[in-house]
mmCIF file of C-alpha atoms and ligand atoms in Angstrom:
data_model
loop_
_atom_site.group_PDB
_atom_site.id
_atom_site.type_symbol
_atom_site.label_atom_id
_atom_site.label_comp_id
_atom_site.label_asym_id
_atom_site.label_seq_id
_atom_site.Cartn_x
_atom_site.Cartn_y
_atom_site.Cartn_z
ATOM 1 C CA UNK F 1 11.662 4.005 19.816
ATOM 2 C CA UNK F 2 8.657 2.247 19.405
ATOM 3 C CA UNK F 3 8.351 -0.380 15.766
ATOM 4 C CA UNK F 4 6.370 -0.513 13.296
ATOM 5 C CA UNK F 5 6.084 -3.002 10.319
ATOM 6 C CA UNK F 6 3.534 -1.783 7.101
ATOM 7 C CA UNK F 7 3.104 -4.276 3.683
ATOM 8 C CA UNK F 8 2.683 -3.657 0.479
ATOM 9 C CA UNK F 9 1.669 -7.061 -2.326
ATOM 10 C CA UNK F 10 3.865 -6.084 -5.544
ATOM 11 C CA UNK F 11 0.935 -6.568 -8.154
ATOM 12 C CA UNK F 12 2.144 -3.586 -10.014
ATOM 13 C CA UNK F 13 3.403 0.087 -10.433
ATOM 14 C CA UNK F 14 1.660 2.238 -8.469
ATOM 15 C CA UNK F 15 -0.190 5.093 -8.928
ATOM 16 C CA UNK F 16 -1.215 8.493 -7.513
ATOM 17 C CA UNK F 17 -3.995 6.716 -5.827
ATOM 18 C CA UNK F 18 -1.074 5.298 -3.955
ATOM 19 C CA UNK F 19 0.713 8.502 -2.689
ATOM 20 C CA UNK F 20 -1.032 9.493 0.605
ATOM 21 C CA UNK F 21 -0.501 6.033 2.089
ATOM 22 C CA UNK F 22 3.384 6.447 0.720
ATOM 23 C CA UNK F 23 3.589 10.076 2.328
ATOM 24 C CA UNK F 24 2.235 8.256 5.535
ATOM 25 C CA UNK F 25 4.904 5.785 5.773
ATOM 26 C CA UNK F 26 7.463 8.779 5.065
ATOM 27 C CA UNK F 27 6.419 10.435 8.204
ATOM 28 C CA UNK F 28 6.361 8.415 10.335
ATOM 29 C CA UNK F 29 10.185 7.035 9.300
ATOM 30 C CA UNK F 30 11.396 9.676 11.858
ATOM 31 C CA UNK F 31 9.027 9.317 15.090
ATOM 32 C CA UNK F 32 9.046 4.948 14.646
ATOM 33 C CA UNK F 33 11.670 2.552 13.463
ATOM 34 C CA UNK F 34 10.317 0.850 10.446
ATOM 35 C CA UNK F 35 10.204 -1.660 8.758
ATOM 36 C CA UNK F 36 8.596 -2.029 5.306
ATOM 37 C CA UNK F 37 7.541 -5.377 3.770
ATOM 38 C CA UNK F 38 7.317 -5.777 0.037
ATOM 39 C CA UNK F 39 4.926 -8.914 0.892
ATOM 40 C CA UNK F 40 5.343 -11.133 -2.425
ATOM 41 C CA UNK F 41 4.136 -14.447 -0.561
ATOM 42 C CA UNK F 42 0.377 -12.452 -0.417
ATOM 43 C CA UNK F 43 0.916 -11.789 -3.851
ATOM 44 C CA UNK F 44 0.562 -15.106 -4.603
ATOM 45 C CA UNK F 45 -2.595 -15.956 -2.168
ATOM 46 C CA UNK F 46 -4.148 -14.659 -4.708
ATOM 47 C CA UNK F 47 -2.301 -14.388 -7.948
ATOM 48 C CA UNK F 48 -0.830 -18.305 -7.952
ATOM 49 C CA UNK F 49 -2.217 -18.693 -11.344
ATOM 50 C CA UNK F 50 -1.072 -15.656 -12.822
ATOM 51 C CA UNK F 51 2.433 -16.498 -13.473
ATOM 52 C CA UNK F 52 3.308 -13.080 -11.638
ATOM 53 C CA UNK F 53 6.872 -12.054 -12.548
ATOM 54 C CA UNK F 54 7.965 -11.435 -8.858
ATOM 55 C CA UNK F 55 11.542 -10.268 -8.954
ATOM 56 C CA UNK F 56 10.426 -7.550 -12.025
ATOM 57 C CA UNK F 57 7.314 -6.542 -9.534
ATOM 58 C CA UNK F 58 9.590 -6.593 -6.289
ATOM 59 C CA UNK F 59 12.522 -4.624 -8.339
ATOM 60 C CA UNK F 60 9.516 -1.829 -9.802
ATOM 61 C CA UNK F 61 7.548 -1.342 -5.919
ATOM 62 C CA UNK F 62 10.783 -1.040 -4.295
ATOM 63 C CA UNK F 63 11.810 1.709 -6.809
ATOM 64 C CA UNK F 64 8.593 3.667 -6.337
ATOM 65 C CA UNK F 65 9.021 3.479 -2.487
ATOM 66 C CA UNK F 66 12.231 4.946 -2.892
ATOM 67 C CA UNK F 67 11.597 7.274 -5.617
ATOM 68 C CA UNK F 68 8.756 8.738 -3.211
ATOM 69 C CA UNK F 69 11.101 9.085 -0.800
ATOM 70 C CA UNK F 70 11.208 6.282 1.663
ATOM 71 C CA UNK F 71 14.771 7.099 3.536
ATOM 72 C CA UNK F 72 16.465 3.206 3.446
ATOM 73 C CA UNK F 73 18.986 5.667 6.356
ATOM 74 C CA UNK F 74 15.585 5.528 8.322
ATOM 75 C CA UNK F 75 13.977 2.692 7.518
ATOM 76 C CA UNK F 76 14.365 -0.948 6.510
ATOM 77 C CA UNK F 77 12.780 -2.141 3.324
ATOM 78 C CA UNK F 78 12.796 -5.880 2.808
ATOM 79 C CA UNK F 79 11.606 -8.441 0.661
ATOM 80 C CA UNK F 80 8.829 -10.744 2.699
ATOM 81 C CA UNK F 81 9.972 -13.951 1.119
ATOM 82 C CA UNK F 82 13.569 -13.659 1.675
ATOM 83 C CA UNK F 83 12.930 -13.376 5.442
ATOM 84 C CA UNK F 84 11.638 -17.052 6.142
ATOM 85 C CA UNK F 85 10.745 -16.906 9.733
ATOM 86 C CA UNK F 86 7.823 -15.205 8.505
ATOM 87 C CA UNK F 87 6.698 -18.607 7.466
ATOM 88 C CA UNK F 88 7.682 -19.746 10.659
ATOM 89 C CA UNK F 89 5.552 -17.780 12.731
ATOM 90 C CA UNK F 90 2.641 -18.340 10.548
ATOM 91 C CA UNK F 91 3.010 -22.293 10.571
ATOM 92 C CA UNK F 92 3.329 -21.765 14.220
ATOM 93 C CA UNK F 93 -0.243 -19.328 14.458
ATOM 94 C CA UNK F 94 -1.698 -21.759 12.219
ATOM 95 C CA UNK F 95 -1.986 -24.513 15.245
ATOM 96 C CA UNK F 96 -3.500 -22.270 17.340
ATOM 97 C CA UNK F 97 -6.084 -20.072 15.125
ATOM 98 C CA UNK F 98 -9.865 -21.873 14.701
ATOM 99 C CA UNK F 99 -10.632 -22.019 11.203
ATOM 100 C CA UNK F 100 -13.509 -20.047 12.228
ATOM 101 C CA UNK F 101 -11.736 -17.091 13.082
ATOM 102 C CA UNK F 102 -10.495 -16.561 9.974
ATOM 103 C CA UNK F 103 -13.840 -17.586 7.725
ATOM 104 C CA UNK F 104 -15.360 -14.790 9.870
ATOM 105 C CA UNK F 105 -12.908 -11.830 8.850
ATOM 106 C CA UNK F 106 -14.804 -10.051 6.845
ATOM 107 C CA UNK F 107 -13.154 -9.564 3.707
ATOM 108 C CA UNK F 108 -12.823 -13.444 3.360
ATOM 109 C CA UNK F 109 -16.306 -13.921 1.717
ATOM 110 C CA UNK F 110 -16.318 -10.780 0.190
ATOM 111 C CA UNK F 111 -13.364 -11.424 -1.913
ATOM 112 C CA UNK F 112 -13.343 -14.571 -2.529
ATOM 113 C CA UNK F 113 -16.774 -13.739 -4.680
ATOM 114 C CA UNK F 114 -15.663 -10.643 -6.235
ATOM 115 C CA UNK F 115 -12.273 -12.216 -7.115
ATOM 116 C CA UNK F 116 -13.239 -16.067 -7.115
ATOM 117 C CA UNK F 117 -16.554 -16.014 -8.716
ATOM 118 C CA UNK F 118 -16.672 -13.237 -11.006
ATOM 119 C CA UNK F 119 -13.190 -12.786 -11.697
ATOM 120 C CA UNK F 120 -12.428 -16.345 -12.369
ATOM 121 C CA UNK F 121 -10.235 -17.278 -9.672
ATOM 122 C CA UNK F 122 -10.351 -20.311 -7.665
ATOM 123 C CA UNK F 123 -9.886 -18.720 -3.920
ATOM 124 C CA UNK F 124 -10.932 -21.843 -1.966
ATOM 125 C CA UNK F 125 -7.580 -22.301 -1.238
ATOM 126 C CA UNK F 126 -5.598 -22.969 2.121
ATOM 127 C CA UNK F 127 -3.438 -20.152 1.283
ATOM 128 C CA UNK F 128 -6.716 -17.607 1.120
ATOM 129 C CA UNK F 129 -7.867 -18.539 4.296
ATOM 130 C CA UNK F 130 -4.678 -17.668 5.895
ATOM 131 C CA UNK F 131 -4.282 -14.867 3.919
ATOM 132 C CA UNK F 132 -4.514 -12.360 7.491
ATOM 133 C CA UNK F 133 -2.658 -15.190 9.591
ATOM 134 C CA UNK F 134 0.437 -14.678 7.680
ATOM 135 C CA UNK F 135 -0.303 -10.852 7.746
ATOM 136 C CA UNK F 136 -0.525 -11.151 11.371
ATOM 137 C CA UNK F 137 2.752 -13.301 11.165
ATOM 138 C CA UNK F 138 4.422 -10.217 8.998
ATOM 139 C CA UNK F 139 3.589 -8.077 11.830
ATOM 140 C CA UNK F 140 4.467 -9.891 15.029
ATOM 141 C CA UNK F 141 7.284 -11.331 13.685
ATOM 142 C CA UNK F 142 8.785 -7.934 14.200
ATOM 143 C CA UNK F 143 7.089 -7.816 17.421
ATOM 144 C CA UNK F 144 5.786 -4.164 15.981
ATOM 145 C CA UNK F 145 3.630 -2.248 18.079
ATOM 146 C CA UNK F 146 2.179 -0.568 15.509
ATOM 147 C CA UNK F 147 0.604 -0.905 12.044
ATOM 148 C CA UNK F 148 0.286 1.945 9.540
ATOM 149 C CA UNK F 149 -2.994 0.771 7.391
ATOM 150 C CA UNK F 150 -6.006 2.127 5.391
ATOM 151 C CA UNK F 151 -9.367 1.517 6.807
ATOM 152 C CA UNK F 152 -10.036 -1.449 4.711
ATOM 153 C CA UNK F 153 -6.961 -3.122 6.436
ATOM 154 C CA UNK F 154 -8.701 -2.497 10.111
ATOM 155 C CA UNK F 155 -9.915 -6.422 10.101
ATOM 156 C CA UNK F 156 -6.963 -8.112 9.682
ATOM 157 C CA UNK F 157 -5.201 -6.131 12.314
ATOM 158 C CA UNK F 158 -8.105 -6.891 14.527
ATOM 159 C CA UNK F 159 -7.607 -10.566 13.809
ATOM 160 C CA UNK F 160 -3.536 -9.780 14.087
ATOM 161 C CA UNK F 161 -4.275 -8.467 18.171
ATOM 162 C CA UNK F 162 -6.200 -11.713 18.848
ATOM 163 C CA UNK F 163 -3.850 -13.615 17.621
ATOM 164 C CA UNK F 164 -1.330 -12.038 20.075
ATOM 165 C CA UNK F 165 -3.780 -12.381 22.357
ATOM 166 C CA UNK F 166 -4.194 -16.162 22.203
ATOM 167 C CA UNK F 167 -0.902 -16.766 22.202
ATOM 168 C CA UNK F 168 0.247 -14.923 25.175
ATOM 169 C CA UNK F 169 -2.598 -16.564 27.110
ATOM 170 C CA UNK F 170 -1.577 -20.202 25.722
ATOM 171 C CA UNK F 171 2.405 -19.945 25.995
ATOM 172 C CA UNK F 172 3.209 -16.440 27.897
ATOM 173 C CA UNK F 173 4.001 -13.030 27.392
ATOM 174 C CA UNK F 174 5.630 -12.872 23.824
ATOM 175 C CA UNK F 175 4.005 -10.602 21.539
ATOM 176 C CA UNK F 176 2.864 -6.837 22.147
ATOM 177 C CA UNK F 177 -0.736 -5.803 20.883
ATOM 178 C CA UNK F 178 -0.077 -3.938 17.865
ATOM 179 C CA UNK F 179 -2.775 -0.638 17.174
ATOM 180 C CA UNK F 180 -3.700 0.457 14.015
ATOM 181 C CA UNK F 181 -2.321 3.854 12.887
ATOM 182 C CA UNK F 182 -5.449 4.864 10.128
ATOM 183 C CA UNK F 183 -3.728 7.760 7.714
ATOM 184 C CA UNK F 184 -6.376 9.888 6.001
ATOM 185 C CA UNK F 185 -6.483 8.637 2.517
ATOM 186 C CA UNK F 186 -8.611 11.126 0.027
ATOM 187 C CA UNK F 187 -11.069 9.300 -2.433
ATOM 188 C CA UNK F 188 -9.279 9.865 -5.395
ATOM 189 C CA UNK F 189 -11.212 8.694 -8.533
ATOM 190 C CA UNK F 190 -9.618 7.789 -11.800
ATOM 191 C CA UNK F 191 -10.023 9.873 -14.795
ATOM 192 C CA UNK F 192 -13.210 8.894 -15.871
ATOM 193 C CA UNK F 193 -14.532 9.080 -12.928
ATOM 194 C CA UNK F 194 -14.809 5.065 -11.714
ATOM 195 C CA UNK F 195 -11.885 4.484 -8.162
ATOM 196 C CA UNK F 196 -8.533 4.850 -9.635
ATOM 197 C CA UNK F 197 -6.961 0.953 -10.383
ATOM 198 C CA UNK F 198 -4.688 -0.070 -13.052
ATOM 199 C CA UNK F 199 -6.827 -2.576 -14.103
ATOM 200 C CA UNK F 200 -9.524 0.305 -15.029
ATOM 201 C CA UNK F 201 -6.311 1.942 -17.339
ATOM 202 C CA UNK F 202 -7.708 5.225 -15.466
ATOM 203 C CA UNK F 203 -4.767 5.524 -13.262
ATOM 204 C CA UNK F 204 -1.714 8.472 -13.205
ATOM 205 C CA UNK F 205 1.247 5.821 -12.628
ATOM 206 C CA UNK F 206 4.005 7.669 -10.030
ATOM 207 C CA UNK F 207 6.725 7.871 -12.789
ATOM 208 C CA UNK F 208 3.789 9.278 -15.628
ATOM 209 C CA UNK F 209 6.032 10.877 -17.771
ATOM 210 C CA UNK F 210 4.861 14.513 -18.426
ATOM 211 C CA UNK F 211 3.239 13.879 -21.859
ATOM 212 C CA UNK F 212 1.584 11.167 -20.073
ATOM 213 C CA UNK F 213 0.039 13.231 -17.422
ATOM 214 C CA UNK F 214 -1.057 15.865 -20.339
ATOM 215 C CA UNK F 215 -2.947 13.273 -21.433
ATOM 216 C CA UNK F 216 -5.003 11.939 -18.929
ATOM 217 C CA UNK F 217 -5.807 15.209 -17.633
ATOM 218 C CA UNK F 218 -7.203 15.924 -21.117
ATOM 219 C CA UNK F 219 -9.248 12.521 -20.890
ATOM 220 C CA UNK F 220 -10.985 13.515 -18.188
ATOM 221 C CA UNK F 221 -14.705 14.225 -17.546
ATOM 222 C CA UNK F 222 -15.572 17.879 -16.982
ATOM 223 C CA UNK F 223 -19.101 19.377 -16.490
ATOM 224 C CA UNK F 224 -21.096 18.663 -19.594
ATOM 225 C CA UNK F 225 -23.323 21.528 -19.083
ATOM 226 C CA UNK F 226 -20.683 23.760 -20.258
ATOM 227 C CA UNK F 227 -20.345 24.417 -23.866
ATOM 228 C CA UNK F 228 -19.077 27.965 -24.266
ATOM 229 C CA UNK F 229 -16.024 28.988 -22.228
ATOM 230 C CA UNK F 230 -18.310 31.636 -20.243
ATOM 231 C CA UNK F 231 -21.087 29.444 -19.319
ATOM 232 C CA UNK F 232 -21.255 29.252 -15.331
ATOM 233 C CA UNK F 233 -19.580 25.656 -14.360
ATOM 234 C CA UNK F 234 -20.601 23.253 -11.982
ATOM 235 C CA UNK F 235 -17.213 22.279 -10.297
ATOM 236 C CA UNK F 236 -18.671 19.578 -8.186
ATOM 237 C CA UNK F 237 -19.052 16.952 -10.850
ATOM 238 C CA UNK F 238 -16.245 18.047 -12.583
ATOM 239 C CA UNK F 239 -13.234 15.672 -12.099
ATOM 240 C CA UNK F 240 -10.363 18.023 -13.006
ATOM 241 C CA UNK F 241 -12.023 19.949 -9.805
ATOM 242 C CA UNK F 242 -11.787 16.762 -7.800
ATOM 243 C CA UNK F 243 -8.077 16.240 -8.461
ATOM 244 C CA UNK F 244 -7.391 20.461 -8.091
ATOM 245 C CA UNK F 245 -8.744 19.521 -4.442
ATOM 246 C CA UNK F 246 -6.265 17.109 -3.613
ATOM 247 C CA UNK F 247 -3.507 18.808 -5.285
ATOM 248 C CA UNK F 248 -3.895 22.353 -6.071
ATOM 249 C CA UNK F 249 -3.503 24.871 -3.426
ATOM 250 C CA UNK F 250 -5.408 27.076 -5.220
ATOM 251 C CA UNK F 251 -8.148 25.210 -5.552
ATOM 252 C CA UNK F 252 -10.492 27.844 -4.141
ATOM 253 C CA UNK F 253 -9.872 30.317 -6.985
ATOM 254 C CA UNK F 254 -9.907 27.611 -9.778
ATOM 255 C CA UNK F 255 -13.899 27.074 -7.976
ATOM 256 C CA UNK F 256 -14.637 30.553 -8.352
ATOM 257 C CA UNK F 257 -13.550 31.087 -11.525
ATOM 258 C CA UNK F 258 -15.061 27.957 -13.064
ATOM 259 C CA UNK F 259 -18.670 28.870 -11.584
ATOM 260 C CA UNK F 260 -18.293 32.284 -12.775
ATOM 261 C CA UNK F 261 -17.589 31.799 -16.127
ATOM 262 C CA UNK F 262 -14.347 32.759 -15.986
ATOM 263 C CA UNK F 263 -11.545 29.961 -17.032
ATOM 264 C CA UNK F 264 -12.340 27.653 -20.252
ATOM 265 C CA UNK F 265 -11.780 24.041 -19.337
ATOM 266 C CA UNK F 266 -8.934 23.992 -21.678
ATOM 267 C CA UNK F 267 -6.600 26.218 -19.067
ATOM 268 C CA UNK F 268 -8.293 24.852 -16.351
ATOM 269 C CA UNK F 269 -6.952 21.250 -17.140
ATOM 270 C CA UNK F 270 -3.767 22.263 -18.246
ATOM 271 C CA UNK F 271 -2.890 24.455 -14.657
ATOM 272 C CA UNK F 272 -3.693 20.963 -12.886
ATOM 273 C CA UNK F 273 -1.434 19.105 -15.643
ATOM 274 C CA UNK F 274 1.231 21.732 -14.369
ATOM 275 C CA UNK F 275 0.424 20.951 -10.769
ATOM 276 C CA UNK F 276 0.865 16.952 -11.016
ATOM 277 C CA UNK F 277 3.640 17.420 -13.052
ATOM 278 C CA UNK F 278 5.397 19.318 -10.445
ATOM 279 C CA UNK F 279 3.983 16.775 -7.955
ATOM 280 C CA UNK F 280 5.878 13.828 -9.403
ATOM 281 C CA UNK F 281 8.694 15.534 -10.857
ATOM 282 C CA UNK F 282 10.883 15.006 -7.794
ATOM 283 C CA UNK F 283 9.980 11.406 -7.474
ATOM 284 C CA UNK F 284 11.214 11.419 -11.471
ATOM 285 C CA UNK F 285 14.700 12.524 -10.467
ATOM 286 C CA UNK F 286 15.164 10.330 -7.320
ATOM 287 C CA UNK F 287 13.996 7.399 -9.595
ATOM 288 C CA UNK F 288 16.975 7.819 -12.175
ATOM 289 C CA UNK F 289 18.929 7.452 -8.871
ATOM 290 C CA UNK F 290 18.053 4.991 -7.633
ATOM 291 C CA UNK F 291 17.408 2.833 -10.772
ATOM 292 C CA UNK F 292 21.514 2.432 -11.195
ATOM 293 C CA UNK F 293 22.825 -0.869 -11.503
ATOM 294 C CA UNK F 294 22.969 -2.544 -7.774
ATOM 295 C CA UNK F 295 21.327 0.398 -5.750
ATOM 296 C CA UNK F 296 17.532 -1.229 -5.257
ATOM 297 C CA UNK F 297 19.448 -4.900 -4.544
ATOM 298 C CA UNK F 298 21.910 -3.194 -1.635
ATOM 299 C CA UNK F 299 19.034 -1.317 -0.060
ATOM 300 C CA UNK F 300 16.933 -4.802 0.021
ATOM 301 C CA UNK F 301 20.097 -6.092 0.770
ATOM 302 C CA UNK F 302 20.636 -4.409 4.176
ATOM 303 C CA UNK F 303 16.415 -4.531 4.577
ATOM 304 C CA UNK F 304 16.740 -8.137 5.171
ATOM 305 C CA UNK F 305 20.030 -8.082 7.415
ATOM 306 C CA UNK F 306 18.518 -5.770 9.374
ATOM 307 C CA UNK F 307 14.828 -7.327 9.604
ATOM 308 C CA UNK F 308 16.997 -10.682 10.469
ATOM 309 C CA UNK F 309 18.063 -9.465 13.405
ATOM 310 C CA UNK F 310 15.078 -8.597 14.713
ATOM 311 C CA UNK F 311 13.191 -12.140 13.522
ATOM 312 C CA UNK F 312 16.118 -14.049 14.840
ATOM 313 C CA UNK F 313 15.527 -12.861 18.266
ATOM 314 C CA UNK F 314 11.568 -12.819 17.702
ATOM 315 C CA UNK F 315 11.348 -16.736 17.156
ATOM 316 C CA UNK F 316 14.373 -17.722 20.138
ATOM 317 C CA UNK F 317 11.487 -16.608 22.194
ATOM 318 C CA UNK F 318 8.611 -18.077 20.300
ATOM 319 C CA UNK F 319 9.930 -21.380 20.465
ATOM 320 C CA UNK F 320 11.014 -21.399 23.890
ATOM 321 C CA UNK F 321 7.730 -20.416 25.186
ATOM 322 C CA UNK F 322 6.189 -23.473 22.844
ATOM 323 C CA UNK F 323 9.163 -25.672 24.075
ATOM 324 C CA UNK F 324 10.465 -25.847 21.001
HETATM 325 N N1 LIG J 401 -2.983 -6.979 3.351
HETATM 326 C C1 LIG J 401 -2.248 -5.776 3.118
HETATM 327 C C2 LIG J 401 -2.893 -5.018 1.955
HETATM 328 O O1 LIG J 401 -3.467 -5.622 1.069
HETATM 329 C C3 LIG J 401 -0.806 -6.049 2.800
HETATM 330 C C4 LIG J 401 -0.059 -6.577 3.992
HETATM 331 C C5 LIG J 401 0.487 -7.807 4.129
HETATM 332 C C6 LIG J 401 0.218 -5.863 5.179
HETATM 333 N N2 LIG J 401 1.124 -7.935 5.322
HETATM 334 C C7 LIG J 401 0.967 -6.767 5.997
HETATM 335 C C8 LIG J 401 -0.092 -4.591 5.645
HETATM 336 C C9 LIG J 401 1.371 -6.397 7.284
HETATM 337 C C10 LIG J 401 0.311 -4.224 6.937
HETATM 338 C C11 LIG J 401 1.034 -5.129 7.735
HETATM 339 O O2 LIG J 401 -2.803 -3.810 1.924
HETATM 340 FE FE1 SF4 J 402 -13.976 21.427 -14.395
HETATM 341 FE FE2 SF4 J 402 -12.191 23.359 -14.507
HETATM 342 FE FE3 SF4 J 402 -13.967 23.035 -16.486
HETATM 343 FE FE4 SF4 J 402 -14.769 23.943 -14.118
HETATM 344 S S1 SF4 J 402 -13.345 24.957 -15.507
HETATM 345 S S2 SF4 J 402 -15.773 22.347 -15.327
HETATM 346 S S3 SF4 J 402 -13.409 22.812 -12.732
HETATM 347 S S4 SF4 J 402 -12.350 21.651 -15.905
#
């Protein structure tokens, strides 16, 4: 069976936004063996200042993983810090990567002025730069051959297959050339409108509580043209419509009956209320599962020895081929 190794940063509970990406990883749990990475040590490339509280955030992403239903019978979920030959692979990348190659990755600029300039953080840190060299390191340490991503990921597993490159040409044959698997990932927008983020506060969290979900769904924007519960409606700048696309089957007929006139908004929000509600009600009763004393720390538990086995035999063969 052919590996794959996908990261998440633990900034924070995640959100609906988050679920096609999870559903991704679910699937594939049966055709790859996997191995998922709760990657605190990127949390920190960019958070050092922010006095994160890691093993709350590490305990809280690990829960949603598993309340979504990430299988740890199919695949290995495992704390990126606890695993320290991550490091070691990075430290070793880092003496053979140009600087250049990793000013020239595309989000490096980017974010370091949306998240350095205007958001106050000083990103012209060492730990920044490297910020895809240690991704790469996540990747190959597990000699994966492939990498479940979203599109804005596609750079830094570009970067990941040079690296592999370079060092198979320098020291011999070590490290496949891992592809990127893309999943389709809707553009799901928050409820009022702006992309769904936390930091917004226009986010459905996975374990939204039902009156929770009732009300966001009622914050949201609908068509202002209609007044009266008969006027026509304009479903395509309606953002209950948006979210009955991604999640209501029946989001034909809620179409036809908004532009004819024939639902009231009212109804109209509360059927997709119904429908998230069902959604996450499943991931609800895993959660009180899995949230019993000692469960989340056995299956990271196991992540790790399992992942160890893997890294330990990774890096006998990096450092021979260095002469280590
Ligand atoms: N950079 C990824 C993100 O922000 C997280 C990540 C770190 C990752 N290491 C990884 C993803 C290895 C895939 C493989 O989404
Ligand atoms: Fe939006 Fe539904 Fe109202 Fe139409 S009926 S405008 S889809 S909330």
């Amino acid at each position: 069976m052919e590996r794959i190794f996908s990261g998440m940063r633990p900034t924070g509970s995640l959100h609906i936004g988050h679920l096609s990406v999870l559903l991704n990883w679910i699937a594939l749990q049966d055709q790859y063996e996997c191995y998922y990475g709760i990657v605190d040590w990127h949390a920190l490339t960019t958070g050092y200042e922010d006095r994160l509280d890691l093993p709350a955030l590490i305990r809280d992403i690990a829960l949603d993983w598993l309340s979504v239903g990430l299988d740890p019978d199919k695949c290995s979920i495992l704390v990126q810090s606890r695993v320290k030959e991550h490091a070691e692979l990075h430290l070793l990348f880092s003496m053979i990567i140009p600087i250049s190659w990793l000013e020239r990755v595309p989000t490096y600029k980017d974010q370091i002025q949306q998240l350095g300039k205007e958001g106050g953080k000083d990103l012209s840190t060492y730990g920044f730069l490297g910020y895809p060299l240690l991704q790469a390191a996540d990747i190959l340490v597990y000699k994966a051959h492939a990498v479940p991503v979203g599109e804005d990921q596609l750079p830094h597993i570009e970067l990941c297959r040079e690296v592999a490159r370079r060092f198979n040409h320098i020291y011999g044959p070590v490290f496949p050339e891992p592809k990127s698997l893309v999943g389709k990932v809707p553009l799901l927008p928050g409820v009022d409108g702006r992309k769904m983020s936390k930091s917004y506060n226009n986010a459905i969290s996975l374990t939204a509580p039902t009156a929770e979900i009732n009300k966001k769904v009622q914050q949201m924007i609908t068509d202002p043209a209609r007044l009266r519960k008969d006027d026509p409606g304009h479903p395509e700048v309606c953002i209950v419509f948006k979210f009955h696309q991604i999640y209501s089957p029946e989001a034909d007929e809620v179409e036809t009956n908004c532009r004819g006139g024939k639902i009231g908004c009212v109804a109209c929000k509360k059927h997709l209320a119904a429908n998230l509600d069902k959604l996450l009600s499943p991931f609800r009763e895993r959660r009180a599962y899995w949230e019993k004393p000692g469960r989340v720390e056995k299956v990271l538990r196991d992540g790790e020895e399992r992942a160890r086995e893997i890294v330990t035999a990774t890096m006998k063969d990096v450092r021979a081929a260095m002469g280590l």
